[in-house]
mmCIF file of C-alpha atoms in Angstrom:
data_model
loop_
_atom_site.group_PDB
_atom_site.id
_atom_site.type_symbol
_atom_site.label_atom_id
_atom_site.label_comp_id
_atom_site.label_asym_id
_atom_site.label_seq_id
_atom_site.Cartn_x
_atom_site.Cartn_y
_atom_site.Cartn_z
ATOM 1 C CA MET A 1 112.248 41.094 54.935
ATOM 2 C CA TYR A 2 109.203 40.567 57.139
ATOM 3 C CA GLY A 3 109.770 43.956 58.839
ATOM 4 C CA PRO A 4 107.342 47.196 57.871
ATOM 5 C CA GLY A 5 106.992 47.362 54.591
ATOM 6 C CA GLY A 6 109.258 44.454 54.155
ATOM 7 C CA PHE A 7 109.590 41.997 50.878
ATOM 8 C CA TYR A 8 107.451 39.294 52.019
ATOM 9 C CA LEU A 9 104.601 41.297 53.916
ATOM 10 C CA ARG A 10 104.019 43.197 50.469
ATOM 11 C CA PRO A 11 100.363 42.543 49.006
ATOM 12 C CA GLU A 12 101.659 40.833 45.857
ATOM 13 C CA GLY A 13 103.213 38.294 47.711
ATOM 14 C CA PRO A 14 106.070 36.179 46.502
ATOM 15 C CA ALA A 15 104.558 35.458 43.449
ATOM 16 C CA GLY A 16 104.459 38.706 42.388
ATOM 17 C CA HIS A 17 108.478 38.469 42.229
ATOM 18 C CA PHE A 18 109.355 35.255 41.025
ATOM 19 C CA ARG A 19 107.867 31.867 39.767
ATOM 20 C CA THR A 20 107.904 28.870 42.126
ATOM 21 C CA SER A 21 106.829 25.319 41.368
ATOM 22 C CA VAL A 22 103.432 26.140 43.198
ATOM 23 C CA HIS A 23 102.754 28.925 41.054
ATOM 24 C CA ALA A 24 103.799 26.978 37.775
ATOM 25 C CA SER A 25 100.987 24.219 37.450
ATOM 26 C CA PRO A 26 98.398 22.595 39.508
ATOM 27 C CA LEU A 27 99.757 19.438 38.949
ATOM 28 C CA PHE A 28 102.537 20.338 41.548
ATOM 29 C CA ALA A 29 99.710 20.773 44.374
ATOM 30 C CA THR A 30 98.459 17.696 43.140
ATOM 31 C CA ALA A 31 101.629 15.337 43.193
ATOM 32 C CA VAL A 32 101.874 16.909 46.781
ATOM 33 C CA ALA A 33 98.323 15.944 47.702
ATOM 34 C CA ARG A 34 98.974 12.528 46.388
ATOM 35 C CA LEU A 35 101.915 12.326 48.354
ATOM 36 C CA LEU A 36 99.566 13.097 51.453
ATOM 37 C CA ALA A 37 97.381 10.275 50.755
ATOM 38 C CA GLU A 38 100.099 7.842 50.505
ATOM 39 C CA THR A 39 101.143 9.202 54.005
ATOM 40 C CA ALA A 40 97.713 8.876 55.351
ATOM 41 C CA ARG A 41 97.915 5.055 54.112
ATOM 42 C CA LEU A 42 101.334 4.732 55.777
ATOM 43 C CA LEU A 43 99.771 5.898 58.798
ATOM 44 C CA GLY A 44 96.948 3.639 58.700
ATOM 45 C CA THR A 45 94.093 6.766 58.987
ATOM 46 C CA ASP A 46 91.833 8.577 56.857
ATOM 47 C CA GLU A 47 92.416 11.726 58.841
ATOM 48 C CA VAL A 48 95.453 13.685 57.696
ATOM 49 C CA ALA A 49 97.119 16.803 58.579
ATOM 50 C CA VAL A 50 99.306 18.617 55.992
ATOM 51 C CA VAL A 51 101.142 21.190 57.057
ATOM 52 C CA ASP A 52 103.022 23.713 54.381
ATOM 53 C CA ILE A 53 105.917 25.536 55.801
ATOM 54 C CA GLY A 54 106.471 29.095 54.573
ATOM 55 C CA ALA A 55 103.178 29.393 52.866
ATOM 56 C CA GLY A 56 103.027 32.479 50.815
ATOM 57 C CA ARG A 57 99.510 33.062 50.315
ATOM 58 C CA GLY A 58 98.180 30.062 50.593
ATOM 59 C CA GLU A 59 98.511 28.577 47.025
ATOM 60 C CA LEU A 60 99.903 25.136 47.662
ATOM 61 C CA LEU A 61 97.454 23.946 50.493
ATOM 62 C CA THR A 62 94.587 25.924 48.340
ATOM 63 C CA GLY A 63 95.649 23.269 45.298
ATOM 64 C CA ILE A 64 95.871 20.202 47.654
ATOM 65 C CA LEU A 65 92.734 20.943 48.752
ATOM 66 C CA ALA A 66 91.077 21.377 45.571
ATOM 67 C CA ALA A 67 92.674 17.778 44.328
ATOM 68 C CA VAL A 68 91.198 16.273 47.466
ATOM 69 C CA ASP A 69 87.577 17.700 46.730
ATOM 70 C CA GLU A 70 87.687 16.776 43.382
ATOM 71 C CA GLY A 71 88.963 13.045 43.189
ATOM 72 C CA ARG A 72 91.880 13.436 42.069
ATOM 73 C CA VAL A 73 93.565 11.611 44.762
ATOM 74 C CA SER A 74 93.348 7.906 45.088
ATOM 75 C CA GLY A 75 90.938 7.898 42.531
ATOM 76 C CA ARG A 76 88.161 9.088 45.139
ATOM 77 C CA ALA A 77 84.919 11.172 43.994
ATOM 78 C CA SER A 78 84.428 14.232 45.539
ATOM 79 C CA GLY A 79 81.884 14.019 48.939
ATOM 80 C CA SER A 80 78.904 16.062 49.379
ATOM 81 C CA PRO A 81 78.755 19.677 50.080
ATOM 82 C CA THR A 82 78.616 18.905 54.022
ATOM 83 C CA GLU A 83 81.665 16.619 53.614
ATOM 84 C CA ARG A 84 83.747 19.171 51.335
ATOM 85 C CA ALA A 85 82.519 22.198 53.795
ATOM 86 C CA SER A 86 84.309 19.826 56.566
ATOM 87 C CA GLY A 87 87.249 19.288 54.699
ATOM 88 C CA ARG A 88 85.950 15.148 54.093
ATOM 89 C CA THR A 89 85.848 13.625 50.782
ATOM 90 C CA ARG A 90 85.235 9.913 50.420
ATOM 91 C CA GLY A 91 88.132 8.329 52.401
ATOM 92 C CA LEU A 92 90.655 11.252 53.493
ATOM 93 C CA THR A 93 89.998 14.092 55.730
ATOM 94 C CA VAL A 94 92.363 16.964 55.637
ATOM 95 C CA ARG A 95 93.383 19.279 58.222
ATOM 96 C CA PRO A 96 95.590 21.968 56.629
ATOM 97 C CA TYR A 97 97.695 24.305 58.563
ATOM 98 C CA ALA A 98 99.484 27.239 56.766
ATOM 99 C CA VAL A 99 102.691 28.282 58.593
ATOM 100 C CA GLU A 100 103.675 32.002 57.354
ATOM 101 C CA ARG A 101 104.789 35.338 59.248
ATOM 102 C CA ALA A 102 102.701 37.708 56.644
ATOM 103 C CA PRO A 103 99.031 38.307 57.669
ATOM 104 C CA ARG A 104 96.153 35.477 56.097
ATOM 105 C CA PRO A 105 95.396 36.695 52.723
ATOM 106 C CA PRO A 106 91.289 37.832 52.220
ATOM 107 C CA GLY A 107 89.293 34.916 50.820
ATOM 108 C CA LEU A 108 91.510 32.145 52.071
ATOM 109 C CA ASP A 109 89.523 28.652 52.081
ATOM 110 C CA PRO A 110 88.560 28.814 55.822
ATOM 111 C CA ARG A 111 89.437 25.144 56.568
ATOM 112 C CA ILE A 112 92.830 26.610 56.542
ATOM 113 C CA GLU A 113 94.104 27.254 59.932
ATOM 114 C CA TRP A 114 96.873 30.238 59.697
ATOM 115 C CA ARG A 115 99.773 29.968 61.970
ATOM 116 C CA ALA A 116 102.917 32.055 62.652
ATOM 117 C CA GLU A 117 104.565 28.779 64.061
ATOM 118 C CA PRO A 118 103.632 24.785 63.108
ATOM 119 C CA PRO A 119 101.609 22.870 65.084
ATOM 120 C CA ALA A 120 102.839 20.409 67.906
ATOM 121 C CA GLY A 121 101.979 16.769 67.674
ATOM 122 C CA VAL A 122 100.254 16.415 64.261
ATOM 123 C CA HIS A 123 100.019 12.935 62.008
ATOM 124 C CA GLY A 124 100.670 13.857 58.619
ATOM 125 C CA LEU A 125 102.808 15.534 56.049
ATOM 126 C CA LEU A 126 105.140 18.583 56.556
ATOM 127 C CA PHE A 127 105.821 20.574 53.279
ATOM 128 C CA ALA A 128 108.516 23.301 53.028
ATOM 129 C CA ASN A 129 108.506 24.525 49.819
ATOM 130 C CA GLU A 130 111.592 27.225 49.015
ATOM 131 C CA TRP A 131 111.595 27.893 52.794
ATOM 132 C CA LEU A 132 115.039 26.649 53.781
ATOM 133 C CA ASP A 133 116.790 29.092 51.061
ATOM 134 C CA ASN A 134 115.114 32.084 52.625
ATOM 135 C CA VAL A 135 116.321 31.275 56.504
ATOM 136 C CA PRO A 136 119.632 33.331 56.830
ATOM 137 C CA VAL A 137 123.065 31.928 56.831
ATOM 138 C CA ASP A 138 126.461 33.430 57.492
ATOM 139 C CA ILE A 139 128.705 33.438 54.346
ATOM 140 C CA ALA A 140 132.554 32.681 54.863
ATOM 141 C CA GLU A 141 135.367 33.356 52.566
ATOM 142 C CA THR A 142 138.912 32.332 52.377
ATOM 143 C CA GLY A 143 141.371 35.059 52.220
ATOM 144 C CA PRO A 144 144.646 35.332 50.495
ATOM 145 C CA ASP A 145 146.284 34.089 53.716
ATOM 146 C CA GLY A 146 144.302 30.838 53.820
ATOM 147 C CA VAL A 147 142.163 31.817 56.765
ATOM 148 C CA VAL A 148 138.450 31.640 56.588
ATOM 149 C CA ARG A 149 136.425 34.836 57.625
ATOM 150 C CA TYR A 150 132.950 35.927 57.795
ATOM 151 C CA VAL A 151 131.785 38.205 55.031
ATOM 152 C CA LEU A 152 130.120 41.187 56.459
ATOM 153 C CA VAL A 153 127.992 43.211 54.551
ATOM 154 C CA ARG A 154 126.907 47.275 54.708
ATOM 155 C CA PRO A 155 123.044 48.514 54.558
ATOM 156 C CA ASP A 156 124.153 49.123 50.480
ATOM 157 C CA GLY A 157 125.161 45.420 49.991
ATOM 158 C CA SER A 158 128.734 46.271 50.017
ATOM 159 C CA GLU A 159 131.176 43.466 51.592
ATOM 160 C CA GLU A 160 134.277 43.557 54.249
ATOM 161 C CA PRO A 161 136.016 40.732 55.384
ATOM 162 C CA GLY A 162 134.971 39.839 59.305
ATOM 163 C CA GLU A 163 136.375 37.681 62.110
ATOM 164 C CA PRO A 164 137.741 34.203 61.346
ATOM 165 C CA VAL A 165 135.026 31.268 61.666
ATOM 166 C CA GLU A 166 135.485 29.547 64.868
ATOM 167 C CA GLY A 167 133.573 27.051 66.972
ATOM 168 C CA PRO A 168 130.600 25.480 65.812
ATOM 169 C CA ASP A 169 130.621 26.973 62.345
ATOM 170 C CA ALA A 170 134.197 26.414 61.853
ATOM 171 C CA GLU A 171 133.167 22.502 62.383
ATOM 172 C CA TRP A 172 130.446 22.553 60.262
ATOM 173 C CA LEU A 173 132.151 23.750 57.434
ATOM 174 C CA ALA A 174 135.029 21.124 58.145
ATOM 175 C CA ARG A 175 132.371 18.676 57.529
ATOM 176 C CA TRP A 176 130.181 19.838 54.884
ATOM 177 C CA TRP A 177 131.580 22.631 52.932
ATOM 178 C CA PRO A 178 135.276 22.361 52.656
ATOM 179 C CA GLN A 179 137.341 25.081 51.529
ATOM 180 C CA ALA A 180 139.356 25.015 48.193
ATOM 181 C CA GLY A 181 141.241 27.831 48.420
ATOM 182 C CA PRO A 182 142.010 31.843 48.773
ATOM 183 C CA GLY A 183 138.731 33.751 46.876
ATOM 184 C CA THR A 184 136.274 30.763 47.349
ATOM 185 C CA ARG A 185 133.011 31.077 49.643
ATOM 186 C CA ALA A 186 130.797 29.004 51.497
ATOM 187 C CA GLU A 187 127.009 29.358 52.838
ATOM 188 C CA ILE A 188 127.429 28.181 56.561
ATOM 189 C CA GLY A 189 124.058 25.925 56.691
ATOM 190 C CA ARG A 190 124.012 25.034 60.325
ATOM 191 C CA PRO A 191 120.973 27.344 61.401
ATOM 192 C CA ARG A 192 119.168 25.457 58.314
ATOM 193 C CA ASP A 193 120.187 22.198 59.937
ATOM 194 C CA GLU A 194 118.575 23.521 63.324
ATOM 195 C CA ALA A 195 115.502 25.313 61.524
ATOM 196 C CA TRP A 196 114.761 21.954 59.496
ATOM 197 C CA ALA A 197 115.019 20.011 62.876
ATOM 198 C CA ALA A 198 113.113 21.625 64.871
ATOM 199 C CA ALA A 199 110.399 21.872 62.143
ATOM 200 C CA VAL A 200 110.725 17.772 61.944
ATOM 201 C CA ALA A 201 110.304 17.820 65.388
ATOM 202 C CA THR A 202 106.917 19.167 65.047
ATOM 203 C CA LEU A 203 105.793 16.090 63.841
ATOM 204 C CA GLU A 204 104.744 13.094 65.988
ATOM 205 C CA ARG A 205 104.376 10.608 62.900
ATOM 206 C CA GLY A 206 104.340 11.293 59.295
ATOM 207 C CA LEU A 207 106.819 12.484 56.788
ATOM 208 C CA ALA A 208 108.678 15.927 56.102
ATOM 209 C CA VAL A 209 109.484 16.975 53.010
ATOM 210 C CA ALA A 210 111.860 20.126 52.015
ATOM 211 C CA VAL A 211 111.695 21.095 48.492
ATOM 212 C CA ASP A 212 114.782 23.776 47.171
ATOM 213 C CA TYR A 213 117.391 24.467 45.215
ATOM 214 C CA ALA A 214 120.096 22.293 46.123
ATOM 215 C CA HIS A 215 123.512 21.204 46.361
ATOM 216 C CA VAL A 216 125.515 18.272 48.287
ATOM 217 C CA ARG A 217 129.099 18.160 49.589
ATOM 218 C CA ASP A 218 130.655 16.715 46.500
ATOM 219 C CA ALA A 219 129.660 19.103 44.488
ATOM 220 C CA ARG A 220 129.518 22.554 46.478
ATOM 221 C CA PRO A 221 129.324 25.615 44.198
ATOM 222 C CA PRO A 222 133.008 27.306 45.143
ATOM 223 C CA PHE A 223 131.910 31.014 45.302
ATOM 224 C CA GLY A 224 128.292 30.512 46.961
ATOM 225 C CA THR A 225 124.800 31.298 45.654
ATOM 226 C CA LEU A 226 123.384 34.218 47.555
ATOM 227 C CA THR A 227 121.730 36.083 45.348
ATOM 228 C CA GLY A 228 118.457 38.542 45.411
ATOM 229 C CA PHE A 229 115.130 38.618 43.237
ATOM 230 C CA ARG A 230 112.564 41.468 42.479
ATOM 231 C CA GLU A 231 109.871 41.453 40.192
ATOM 232 C CA GLY A 232 110.921 38.396 38.075
ATOM 233 C CA ARG A 233 114.897 39.591 37.686
ATOM 234 C CA GLU A 234 117.910 38.590 39.366
ATOM 235 C CA VAL A 235 119.242 41.296 41.293
ATOM 236 C CA HIS A 236 122.080 42.401 43.693
ATOM 237 C CA PRO A 237 121.063 40.831 47.301
ATOM 238 C CA VAL A 238 121.042 44.050 49.288
ATOM 239 C CA PRO A 239 119.850 43.426 52.812
ATOM 240 C CA ASP A 240 117.127 45.899 53.139
ATOM 241 C CA GLY A 241 113.918 44.353 52.774
ATOM 242 C CA GLY A 242 113.315 45.728 49.008
ATOM 243 C CA CYS A 243 114.376 42.179 47.620
ATOM 244 C CA ASP A 244 114.173 38.464 47.735
ATOM 245 C CA LEU A 245 117.317 37.195 49.713
ATOM 246 C CA THR A 246 118.169 33.471 48.939
ATOM 247 C CA ALA A 247 121.099 30.888 48.739
ATOM 248 C CA HIS A 248 120.719 27.443 47.732
ATOM 249 C CA VAL A 249 120.323 24.586 50.427
ATOM 250 C CA ALA A 250 123.059 22.042 51.673
ATOM 251 C CA LEU A 251 120.093 19.642 51.950
ATOM 252 C CA ASP A 252 122.405 16.790 52.619
ATOM 253 C CA ALA A 253 123.838 18.547 55.805
ATOM 254 C CA CYS A 254 119.918 19.147 56.708
ATOM 255 C CA ALA A 255 119.308 15.539 56.353
ATOM 256 C CA LEU A 256 118.610 13.636 59.779
ATOM 257 C CA PRO A 257 119.113 9.703 59.986
ATOM 258 C CA GLY A 258 116.700 7.659 57.805
ATOM 259 C CA ALA A 259 116.068 10.557 55.506
ATOM 260 C CA GLU A 260 116.145 9.789 51.561
ATOM 261 C CA LEU A 261 117.440 13.100 48.836
ATOM 262 C CA LEU A 262 116.082 12.833 45.378
ATOM 263 C CA GLY A 263 115.780 15.401 42.850
ATOM 264 C CA GLN A 264 111.945 16.806 41.689
ATOM 265 C CA ARG A 265 112.400 15.140 38.406
ATOM 266 C CA GLU A 266 112.275 11.595 40.022
ATOM 267 C CA ALA A 267 110.095 12.609 42.736
ATOM 268 C CA LEU A 268 107.359 14.298 40.515
ATOM 269 C CA HIS A 269 107.708 11.572 37.639
ATOM 270 C CA ASP A 270 107.083 8.724 40.649
ATOM 271 C CA LEU A 271 103.946 10.873 41.842
ATOM 272 C CA GLY A 272 102.445 10.688 38.294
ATOM 273 C CA VAL A 273 103.630 13.918 36.672
ATOM 274 C CA SER A 274 104.944 13.305 32.940
ATOM 275 C CA GLY A 275 105.703 15.526 30.383
ATOM 276 C CA GLY A 276 104.927 13.280 27.802
ATOM 277 C CA ARG A 277 102.828 13.839 25.002
ATOM 278 C CA PRO A 278 99.432 12.762 24.322
ATOM 279 C CA PRO A 279 98.730 10.151 21.654
ATOM 280 C CA LEU A 280 97.742 11.971 18.652
ATOM 281 C CA SER A 281 94.908 9.645 17.966
ATOM 282 C CA LEU A 282 93.114 11.655 20.789
ATOM 283 C CA ALA A 283 93.243 14.832 18.854
ATOM 284 C CA SER A 284 90.637 12.950 16.513
ATOM 285 C CA THR A 285 88.436 11.253 18.917
ATOM 286 C CA ASP A 286 88.086 13.755 21.233
ATOM 287 C CA PRO A 287 89.911 17.109 20.431
ATOM 288 C CA ALA A 288 89.011 19.188 23.684
ATOM 289 C CA ALA A 289 90.966 16.204 25.936
ATOM 290 C CA TYR A 290 93.722 16.371 23.388
ATOM 291 C CA VAL A 291 94.393 19.680 23.991
ATOM 292 C CA ARG A 292 93.827 19.499 28.024
ATOM 293 C CA ALA A 293 96.467 16.522 28.003
ATOM 294 C CA LEU A 294 98.715 18.686 25.909
ATOM 295 C CA SER A 295 98.412 21.557 28.470
ATOM 296 C CA ALA A 296 99.309 19.637 30.974
ATOM 297 C CA ALA A 297 102.154 18.199 29.333
ATOM 298 C CA GLY A 298 103.745 21.312 28.700
ATOM 299 C CA GLU A 299 103.287 21.990 32.554
ATOM 300 C CA ALA A 300 104.627 18.790 33.933
ATOM 301 C CA ALA A 301 107.576 19.352 31.507
ATOM 302 C CA GLU A 302 108.161 22.329 33.013
ATOM 303 C CA LEU A 303 108.049 21.226 36.506
ATOM 304 C CA THR A 304 110.522 18.286 35.661
ATOM 305 C CA ALA A 305 112.819 20.216 33.410
ATOM 306 C CA ARG A 306 116.606 19.550 33.913
ATOM 307 C CA GLY A 307 118.323 23.074 34.194
ATOM 308 C CA GLY A 308 115.269 24.464 35.894
ATOM 309 C CA LEU A 309 112.347 23.395 38.329
ATOM 310 C CA GLY A 310 113.497 19.811 37.606
ATOM 311 C CA ASP A 311 116.553 20.391 39.403
ATOM 312 C CA PHE A 312 114.940 20.965 42.417
ATOM 313 C CA GLY A 313 115.920 18.680 45.354
ATOM 314 C CA TRP A 314 113.633 16.759 47.585
ATOM 315 C CA LEU A 315 114.686 16.012 51.027
ATOM 316 C CA MET A 316 112.264 13.300 52.033
ATOM 317 C CA GLN A 317 112.568 12.564 56.408
ATOM 318 C CA PRO A 318 110.234 9.711 57.587
ATOM 319 C CA VAL A 319 108.745 10.049 61.145
ATOM 320 C CA GLY A 320 107.664 7.168 62.976
ATOM 321 C CA ILE A 321 106.794 5.816 59.225
ATOM 322 C CA ALA A 322 108.428 3.849 56.777
ATOM 323 C CA LEU A 323 109.423 6.227 53.429
ATOM 324 C CA PRO A 324 107.155 6.221 50.708
ATOM 325 C CA ASP A 325 107.666 3.690 47.986
ATOM 326 C CA LEU A 326 105.785 6.045 45.450
ATOM 327 C CA ARG A 327 106.094 4.291 42.331
ATOM 328 C CA THR A 328 104.342 1.154 43.496
ATOM 329 C CA SER A 329 101.983 2.787 45.851
ATOM 330 C CA GLU A 330 98.366 1.698 44.935
ATOM 331 C CA SER A 331 96.648 4.715 46.792
ATOM 332 C CA LEU A 332 98.123 7.151 43.998
ATOM 333 C CA SER A 333 96.185 8.092 40.769
ATOM 334 C CA THR A 334 98.246 9.139 37.846
ATOM 335 C CA SER A 335 95.646 9.417 35.219
ATOM 336 C CA GLU A 336 95.320 13.431 36.035
ATOM 337 C CA ALA A 337 98.760 13.848 35.291
#
């Protein structure tokens, strides 16, 4: 995936192949900027870091900085050109870090620090949007004899059964994804648990959020979710670097003590993103504003739609602070949604 000519190193980036919440609407970045502002309030500081894990081409951080610069966070007006150049607006200074193995794209905001690994010891918000689903996992399948074995894959994507699953992987399955009989499959999420714990450990204080298509122990898909994507279409998952390889995430297994798991629909509603139509009266008093509000409502509806982006899971992990109560936070302005 990240080798020479690999899928994630291509010039078009992930956005050339599939649509994420970040690409769907700037409302998503604005909502994350509001969450960043609330994290800063809980930290008791006006200087806060935001770390984007799996940053793609920097689209989310670009949107967050725009939301802060334009005063769409906490109702603050944008600062002077000098303040904006340093990342400061009235009341909030943002230190943005993009964590990505692909090279830094040209023309990216110079305030964004591009890194291969997350910085250690930061205070702020760590955000991983559709990152964990690309952390590699082993696939297990229960054979006709009831034995759970690893699934081996050839370069052309064809499969065959391997050795029985034992040790820590077997323990993980017993706890998080018990098998339901011959022919059923599981994606052993232990590497994702470890990757998430390592990412969270880089925060000294703040909030870590993982956003992904997810499932929980009581509703695991019996045949797994492994698939591929290329140019906007679902394709057979062939491990040759020519397509995206993805599998949904057992976010409940990733959760550390104190975490909260909720759906994107609920999370974005709490952050002021709603698909409600603007009042028709606005069309006669301010037609341009009505058109803008109608467009925003359509984008919000896509971000929160059941059966679509609204079904994403949000794993919210506090580190040294309380979990944000987004619905009652006075620092969040929802007027732009």
